Amino acid sequence: ILEKIKEIICNAEIISMLDIATSISKISEKRNYTRPILNNKKSLLMEGARHPVIEYLLNIEEDFIDNSLDVNKSKKQISIITGPNMSGKSTFLRQTGIIVILAQSGCYVPCAKAEISIVDRLFTRVGASDNLSSGESTFLVEMNETANILNNLTDRSLILLDEIGRGTSTYDGLSLAWSITEYLHNSKSSPIALFAPHY
């Protein structure tokens, strides 16, 4: 084995690439994924988009209701996603992020049609968590993560924000959501952002 280690490693790498390619091809065909068009327009167009994990985990008698997204940096830079609790806002945000990552990694995507710009960074602020053992409340974790996004975004970033301001009082949370939206809109970078505020 030691004498042939280079050949073994080379073969293992080739087999792993074949395994990935065939697995992705099989899933794409079985689940009716489509080939995305990657462009340089700083826009996202997804028609008939579905969440690849939730769609797969649903019971056979349930259907995942697909949805569409059409945003671009020049006219539809920020989208405010609204709706009651359990209406799918967080699912929609996560689905968008997953589709962008799949497309940029060379995979087919769970859409009827997809035209996706190259994204240099995908920033997300989703879910409520804390780090109490280090003295960080849910609100502090949320603010640290949000500050990181605002300090590191570029004009090619995709920002997915879910329930900013949830960890504090109504007026404080509303003020945070409002000011973050204004900052994203007025920023020199003005990245594409999807925002599902808590308020």
PDB file of C-alpha atoms in Angstrom:
ATOM      1  CA  ILE A   1       0.000   0.000   0.000  1.00  0.00           C
ATOM      2  CA  LEU A   2       2.767   2.436   0.910  1.00  0.00           C
ATOM      3  CA  GLU A   3       4.502   1.799  -2.412  1.00  0.00           C
ATOM      4  CA  LYS A   4       1.303   2.629  -4.335  1.00  0.00           C
ATOM      5  CA  ILE A   5      -0.005   5.404  -2.065  1.00  0.00           C
ATOM      6  CA  LYS A   6       0.100   8.120  -4.766  1.00  0.00           C
ATOM      7  CA  GLU A   7      -1.889   5.998  -7.207  1.00  0.00           C
ATOM      8  CA  ILE A   8      -4.393   5.028  -4.498  1.00  0.00           C
ATOM      9  CA  ILE A   9      -4.966   8.674  -3.521  1.00  0.00           C
ATOM     10  CA  CYS A  10      -5.291   9.708  -7.189  1.00  0.00           C
ATOM     11  CA  ASN A  11      -7.854   6.951  -7.837  1.00  0.00           C
ATOM     12  CA  ALA A  12      -9.761   7.847  -4.649  1.00  0.00           C
ATOM     13  CA  GLU A  13     -10.018  11.479  -5.777  1.00  0.00           C
ATOM     14  CA  ILE A  14     -11.292  10.461  -9.229  1.00  0.00           C
ATOM     15  CA  ILE A  15     -13.826   8.034  -7.771  1.00  0.00           C
ATOM     16  CA  SER A  16     -15.051  10.668  -5.280  1.00  0.00           C
ATOM     17  CA  MET A  17     -15.592  13.194  -8.091  1.00  0.00           C
ATOM     18  CA  LEU A  18     -17.527  10.588 -10.094  1.00  0.00           C
ATOM     19  CA  ASP A  19     -19.564   9.734  -7.004  1.00  0.00           C
ATOM     20  CA  ILE A  20     -20.503  13.381  -6.436  1.00  0.00           C
ATOM     21  CA  ALA A  21     -21.346  13.982 -10.106  1.00  0.00           C
ATOM     22  CA  THR A  22     -23.514  10.861 -10.435  1.00  0.00           C
ATOM     23  CA  SER A  23     -25.265  11.484  -7.107  1.00  0.00           C
ATOM     24  CA  ILE A  24     -26.121  15.068  -8.059  1.00  0.00           C
ATOM     25  CA  SER A  25     -27.267  13.947 -11.528  1.00  0.00           C
ATOM     26  CA  LYS A  26     -29.468  11.211 -10.094  1.00  0.00           C
ATOM     27  CA  ILE A  27     -31.107  13.526  -7.544  1.00  0.00           C
ATOM     28  CA  SER A  28     -31.583  16.285 -10.139  1.00  0.00           C
ATOM     29  CA  GLU A  29     -33.339  13.915 -12.523  1.00  0.00           C
ATOM     30  CA  LYS A  30     -35.425  12.211  -9.840  1.00  0.00           C
ATOM     31  CA  ARG A  31     -36.592  15.469  -8.217  1.00  0.00           C
ATOM     32  CA  ASN A  32     -37.091  17.441 -11.416  1.00  0.00           C
ATOM     33  CA  TYR A  33     -34.352  20.037 -10.889  1.00  0.00           C
ATOM     34  CA  THR A  34     -33.378  22.427 -13.661  1.00  0.00           C
ATOM     35  CA  ARG A  35     -30.096  23.835 -14.910  1.00  0.00           C
ATOM     36  CA  PRO A  36     -29.644  27.413 -13.629  1.00  0.00           C
ATOM     37  CA  ILE A  37     -28.299  30.191 -15.808  1.00  0.00           C
ATOM     38  CA  LEU A  38     -25.481  32.003 -14.035  1.00  0.00           C
ATOM     39  CA  ASN A  39     -25.061  35.648 -14.984  1.00  0.00           C
ATOM     40  CA  ASN A  40     -23.329  38.860 -13.970  1.00  0.00           C
ATOM     41  CA  LYS A  41     -26.448  41.041 -13.725  1.00  0.00           C
ATOM     42  CA  LYS A  42     -26.644  41.299  -9.914  1.00  0.00           C
ATOM     43  CA  SER A  43     -30.130  39.813  -9.931  1.00  0.00           C
ATOM     44  CA  LEU A  44     -31.988  36.684  -8.859  1.00  0.00           C
ATOM     45  CA  LEU A  45     -34.840  35.165 -10.829  1.00  0.00           C
ATOM     46  CA  MET A  46     -36.387  31.934  -9.574  1.00  0.00           C
ATOM     47  CA  GLU A  47     -39.648  30.590 -10.959  1.00  0.00           C
ATOM     48  CA  GLY A  48     -41.380  27.617  -9.388  1.00  0.00           C
ATOM     49  CA  ALA A  49     -38.757  27.454  -6.638  1.00  0.00           C
ATOM     50  CA  ARG A  50     -38.943  24.779  -3.937  1.00  0.00           C
ATOM     51  CA  HIS A  51     -37.065  23.996  -0.726  1.00  0.00           C
ATOM     52  CA  PRO A  52     -35.091  20.829  -1.571  1.00  0.00           C
ATOM     53  CA  VAL A  53     -35.134  19.366   1.947  1.00  0.00           C
ATOM     54  CA  ILE A  54     -38.675  20.214   3.073  1.00  0.00           C
ATOM     55  CA  GLU A  55     -40.105  19.127  -0.274  1.00  0.00           C
ATOM     56  CA  TYR A  56     -38.406  15.753   0.132  1.00  0.00           C
ATOM     57  CA  LEU A  57     -39.499  15.269   3.765  1.00  0.00           C
ATOM     58  CA  LEU A  58     -43.201  16.020   3.205  1.00  0.00           C
ATOM     59  CA  ASN A  59     -45.653  13.149   3.338  1.00  0.00           C
ATOM     60  CA  ILE A  60     -46.598  11.646  -0.021  1.00  0.00           C
ATOM     61  CA  GLU A  61     -50.094  13.191   0.072  1.00  0.00           C
ATOM     62  CA  GLU A  62     -48.707  16.697   0.728  1.00  0.00           C
ATOM     63  CA  ASP A  63     -47.319  19.003  -1.931  1.00  0.00           C
ATOM     64  CA  PHE A  64     -44.748  21.725  -1.432  1.00  0.00           C
ATOM     65  CA  ILE A  65     -46.248  24.893  -2.890  1.00  0.00           C
ATOM     66  CA  ASP A  66     -43.596  26.416  -5.109  1.00  0.00           C
ATOM     67  CA  ASN A  67     -43.002  30.152  -5.278  1.00  0.00           C
ATOM     68  CA  SER A  68     -41.073  32.702  -7.280  1.00  0.00           C
ATOM     69  CA  LEU A  69     -38.541  35.443  -6.690  1.00  0.00           C
ATOM     70  CA  ASP A  70     -37.502  38.278  -8.986  1.00  0.00           C
ATOM     71  CA  VAL A  71     -35.073  40.795  -7.454  1.00  0.00           C
ATOM     72  CA  ASN A  72     -32.248  42.909  -8.775  1.00  0.00           C
ATOM     73  CA  LYS A  73     -29.846  45.488  -7.505  1.00  0.00           C
ATOM     74  CA  SER A  74     -31.193  48.422  -9.503  1.00  0.00           C
ATOM     75  CA  LYS A  75     -34.985  48.320  -8.925  1.00  0.00           C
ATOM     76  CA  LYS A  76     -35.898  45.583  -6.451  1.00  0.00           C
ATOM     77  CA  GLN A  77     -32.912  45.558  -4.107  1.00  0.00           C
ATOM     78  CA  ILE A  78     -34.712  44.927  -0.804  1.00  0.00           C
ATOM     79  CA  SER A  79     -37.710  42.637  -0.392  1.00  0.00           C
ATOM     80  CA  ILE A  80     -39.722  42.697   2.823  1.00  0.00           C
ATOM     81  CA  ILE A  81     -41.221  39.227   3.360  1.00  0.00           C
ATOM     82  CA  THR A  82     -44.407  39.434   5.427  1.00  0.00           C
ATOM     83  CA  GLY A  83     -47.059  37.055   6.666  1.00  0.00           C
ATOM     84  CA  PRO A  84     -48.386  35.421   9.837  1.00  0.00           C
ATOM     85  CA  ASN A  85     -46.443  32.939  11.935  1.00  0.00           C
ATOM     86  CA  MET A  86     -45.902  29.553  10.236  1.00  0.00           C
ATOM     87  CA  SER A  87     -46.692  30.981   6.784  1.00  0.00           C
ATOM     88  CA  GLY A  88     -43.309  30.022   5.298  1.00  0.00           C
ATOM     89  CA  LYS A  89     -41.255  33.223   5.554  1.00  0.00           C
ATOM     90  CA  SER A  90     -38.215  31.500   7.078  1.00  0.00           C
ATOM     91  CA  THR A  91     -38.551  28.586   4.653  1.00  0.00           C
ATOM     92  CA  PHE A  92     -38.561  31.030   1.725  1.00  0.00           C
ATOM     93  CA  LEU A  93     -35.382  32.734   2.977  1.00  0.00           C
ATOM     94  CA  ARG A  94     -33.553  29.454   3.546  1.00  0.00           C
ATOM     95  CA  GLN A  95     -34.762  28.066   0.216  1.00  0.00           C
ATOM     96  CA  THR A  96     -33.322  31.098  -1.591  1.00  0.00           C
ATOM     97  CA  GLY A  97     -29.950  30.665   0.101  1.00  0.00           C
ATOM     98  CA  ILE A  98     -29.799  26.939  -0.653  1.00  0.00           C
ATOM     99  CA  ILE A  99     -30.683  27.468  -4.326  1.00  0.00           C
ATOM    100  CA  VAL A 100     -27.972  30.124  -4.724  1.00  0.00           C
ATOM    101  CA  ILE A 101     -25.364  27.842  -3.119  1.00  0.00           C
ATOM    102  CA  LEU A 102     -26.425  24.862  -5.263  1.00  0.00           C
ATOM    103  CA  ALA A 103     -26.273  26.934  -8.454  1.00  0.00           C
ATOM    104  CA  GLN A 104     -22.846  28.353  -7.685  1.00  0.00           C
ATOM    105  CA  SER A 105     -21.462  24.926  -6.853  1.00  0.00           C
ATOM    106  CA  GLY A 106     -22.450  23.647 -10.306  1.00  0.00           C
ATOM    107  CA  CYS A 107     -25.607  21.785  -9.331  1.00  0.00           C
ATOM    108  CA  TYR A 108     -29.065  21.819 -10.842  1.00  0.00           C
ATOM    109  CA  VAL A 109     -31.653  23.559  -8.666  1.00  0.00           C
ATOM    110  CA  PRO A 110     -35.236  22.875  -7.486  1.00  0.00           C
ATOM    111  CA  CYS A 111     -36.850  25.477  -9.756  1.00  0.00           C
ATOM    112  CA  ALA A 112     -38.802  25.534 -12.989  1.00  0.00           C
ATOM    113  CA  LYS A 113     -36.449  28.314 -14.143  1.00  0.00           C
ATOM    114  CA  ALA A 114     -33.499  30.033 -12.465  1.00  0.00           C
ATOM    115  CA  GLU A 115     -31.231  32.903 -13.477  1.00  0.00           C
ATOM    116  CA  ILE A 116     -28.773  33.600 -10.699  1.00  0.00           C
ATOM    117  CA  SER A 117     -26.004  36.159 -10.348  1.00  0.00           C
ATOM    118  CA  ILE A 118     -22.636  35.250  -8.944  1.00  0.00           C
ATOM    119  CA  VAL A 119     -22.684  35.997  -5.208  1.00  0.00           C
ATOM    120  CA  ASP A 120     -19.422  36.567  -3.361  1.00  0.00           C
ATOM    121  CA  ARG A 121     -20.888  36.192   0.125  1.00  0.00           C
ATOM    122  CA  LEU A 122     -24.142  34.848   1.489  1.00  0.00           C
ATOM    123  CA  PHE A 123     -24.979  36.414   4.849  1.00  0.00           C
ATOM    124  CA  THR A 124     -27.794  35.067   6.997  1.00  0.00           C
ATOM    125  CA  ARG A 125     -29.255  36.108  10.316  1.00  0.00           C
ATOM    126  CA  VAL A 126     -31.863  33.454  11.060  1.00  0.00           C
ATOM    127  CA  GLY A 127     -33.072  31.626  14.129  1.00  0.00           C
ATOM    128  CA  ALA A 128     -32.945  32.561  17.809  1.00  0.00           C
ATOM    129  CA  SER A 129     -29.965  31.370  19.793  1.00  0.00           C
ATOM    130  CA  ASP A 130     -27.902  32.529  22.730  1.00  0.00           C
ATOM    131  CA  ASN A 131     -24.477  31.983  24.223  1.00  0.00           C
ATOM    132  CA  LEU A 132     -25.312  32.450  27.892  1.00  0.00           C
ATOM    133  CA  SER A 133     -22.247  30.536  29.083  1.00  0.00           C
ATOM    134  CA  SER A 134     -20.145  33.374  27.613  1.00  0.00           C
ATOM    135  CA  GLY A 135     -22.515  36.082  28.798  1.00  0.00           C
ATOM    136  CA  GLU A 136     -24.259  36.647  25.449  1.00  0.00           C
ATOM    137  CA  SER A 137     -28.051  36.888  25.418  1.00  0.00           C
ATOM    138  CA  THR A 138     -30.202  36.101  22.389  1.00  0.00           C
ATOM    139  CA  PHE A 139     -30.350  39.819  21.633  1.00  0.00           C
ATOM    140  CA  LEU A 140     -26.564  40.274  21.875  1.00  0.00           C
ATOM    141  CA  VAL A 141     -25.898  37.290  19.600  1.00  0.00           C
ATOM    142  CA  GLU A 142     -28.417  38.699  17.104  1.00  0.00           C
ATOM    143  CA  MET A 143     -26.797  42.159  17.190  1.00  0.00           C
ATOM    144  CA  ASN A 144     -23.252  40.761  16.864  1.00  0.00           C
ATOM    145  CA  GLU A 145     -24.263  38.693  13.831  1.00  0.00           C
ATOM    146  CA  THR A 146     -26.109  41.630  12.269  1.00  0.00           C
ATOM    147  CA  ALA A 147     -23.138  43.962  12.864  1.00  0.00           C
ATOM    148  CA  ASN A 148     -20.856  41.425  11.185  1.00  0.00           C
ATOM    149  CA  ILE A 149     -23.129  41.395   8.127  1.00  0.00           C
ATOM    150  CA  LEU A 150     -23.352  45.189   7.893  1.00  0.00           C
ATOM    151  CA  ASN A 151     -19.586  45.599   8.299  1.00  0.00           C
ATOM    152  CA  ASN A 152     -18.608  42.983   5.705  1.00  0.00           C
ATOM    153  CA  LEU A 153     -21.189  43.144   2.920  1.00  0.00           C
ATOM    154  CA  THR A 154     -20.241  43.966  -0.660  1.00  0.00           C
ATOM    155  CA  ASP A 155     -22.198  44.901  -3.771  1.00  0.00           C
ATOM    156  CA  ARG A 156     -22.231  41.191  -4.724  1.00  0.00           C
ATOM    157  CA  SER A 157     -23.464  39.905  -1.362  1.00  0.00           C
ATOM    158  CA  LEU A 158     -26.844  38.292  -0.755  1.00  0.00           C
ATOM    159  CA  ILE A 159     -28.351  39.183   2.633  1.00  0.00           C
ATOM    160  CA  LEU A 160     -31.047  37.014   4.239  1.00  0.00           C
ATOM    161  CA  LEU A 161     -32.419  38.463   7.488  1.00  0.00           C
ATOM    162  CA  ASP A 162     -35.093  36.789   9.584  1.00  0.00           C
ATOM    163  CA  GLU A 163     -36.834  38.431  12.543  1.00  0.00           C
ATOM    164  CA  ILE A 164     -34.280  41.101  13.366  1.00  0.00           C
ATOM    165  CA  GLY A 165     -35.267  42.811  16.629  1.00  0.00           C
ATOM    166  CA  ARG A 166     -37.057  39.782  18.001  1.00  0.00           C
ATOM    167  CA  GLY A 167     -34.864  39.643  21.111  1.00  0.00           C
ATOM    168  CA  THR A 168     -35.913  43.041  22.497  1.00  0.00           C
ATOM    169  CA  SER A 169     -38.946  45.251  23.111  1.00  0.00           C
ATOM    170  CA  THR A 170     -41.439  46.219  20.417  1.00  0.00           C
ATOM    171  CA  TYR A 171     -40.276  49.773  19.773  1.00  0.00           C
ATOM    172  CA  ASP A 172     -36.580  48.902  20.013  1.00  0.00           C
ATOM    173  CA  GLY A 173     -37.036  45.937  17.678  1.00  0.00           C
ATOM    174  CA  LEU A 174     -39.028  47.997  15.190  1.00  0.00           C
ATOM    175  CA  SER A 175     -36.381  50.733  15.262  1.00  0.00           C
ATOM    176  CA  LEU A 176     -33.634  48.182  14.613  1.00  0.00           C
ATOM    177  CA  ALA A 177     -35.463  46.598  11.685  1.00  0.00           C
ATOM    178  CA  TRP A 178     -36.227  50.003  10.196  1.00  0.00           C
ATOM    179  CA  SER A 179     -32.688  51.362  10.555  1.00  0.00           C
ATOM    180  CA  ILE A 180     -31.062  48.188   9.187  1.00  0.00           C
ATOM    181  CA  THR A 181     -33.358  48.307   6.148  1.00  0.00           C
ATOM    182  CA  GLU A 182     -32.485  51.964   5.551  1.00  0.00           C
ATOM    183  CA  TYR A 183     -28.776  51.221   5.966  1.00  0.00           C
ATOM    184  CA  LEU A 184     -28.915  48.388   3.405  1.00  0.00           C
ATOM    185  CA  HIS A 185     -30.881  50.562   0.983  1.00  0.00           C
ATOM    186  CA  ASN A 186     -28.623  53.618   1.287  1.00  0.00           C
ATOM    187  CA  SER A 187     -25.330  51.738   1.456  1.00  0.00           C
ATOM    188  CA  LYS A 188     -22.816  52.301  -1.362  1.00  0.00           C
ATOM    189  CA  SER A 189     -22.769  48.537  -1.858  1.00  0.00           C
ATOM    190  CA  SER A 190     -26.581  48.229  -1.825  1.00  0.00           C
ATOM    191  CA  PRO A 191     -26.623  44.401  -1.860  1.00  0.00           C
ATOM    192  CA  ILE A 192     -29.708  42.338  -2.671  1.00  0.00           C
ATOM    193  CA  ALA A 193     -31.487  41.656   0.622  1.00  0.00           C
ATOM    194  CA  LEU A 194     -34.508  39.617   1.689  1.00  0.00           C
ATOM    195  CA  PHE A 195     -35.832  40.688   5.071  1.00  0.00           C
ATOM    196  CA  ALA A 196     -38.553  38.994   7.112  1.00  0.00           C
ATOM    197  CA  PRO A 197     -38.871  41.367  10.094  1.00  0.00           C
ATOM    198  CA  HIS A 198     -40.415  40.271  13.363  1.00  0.00           C
ATOM    199  CA  TYR A 199     -42.671  43.327  13.282  1.00  0.00           C
TER     200      TYR A 199
END
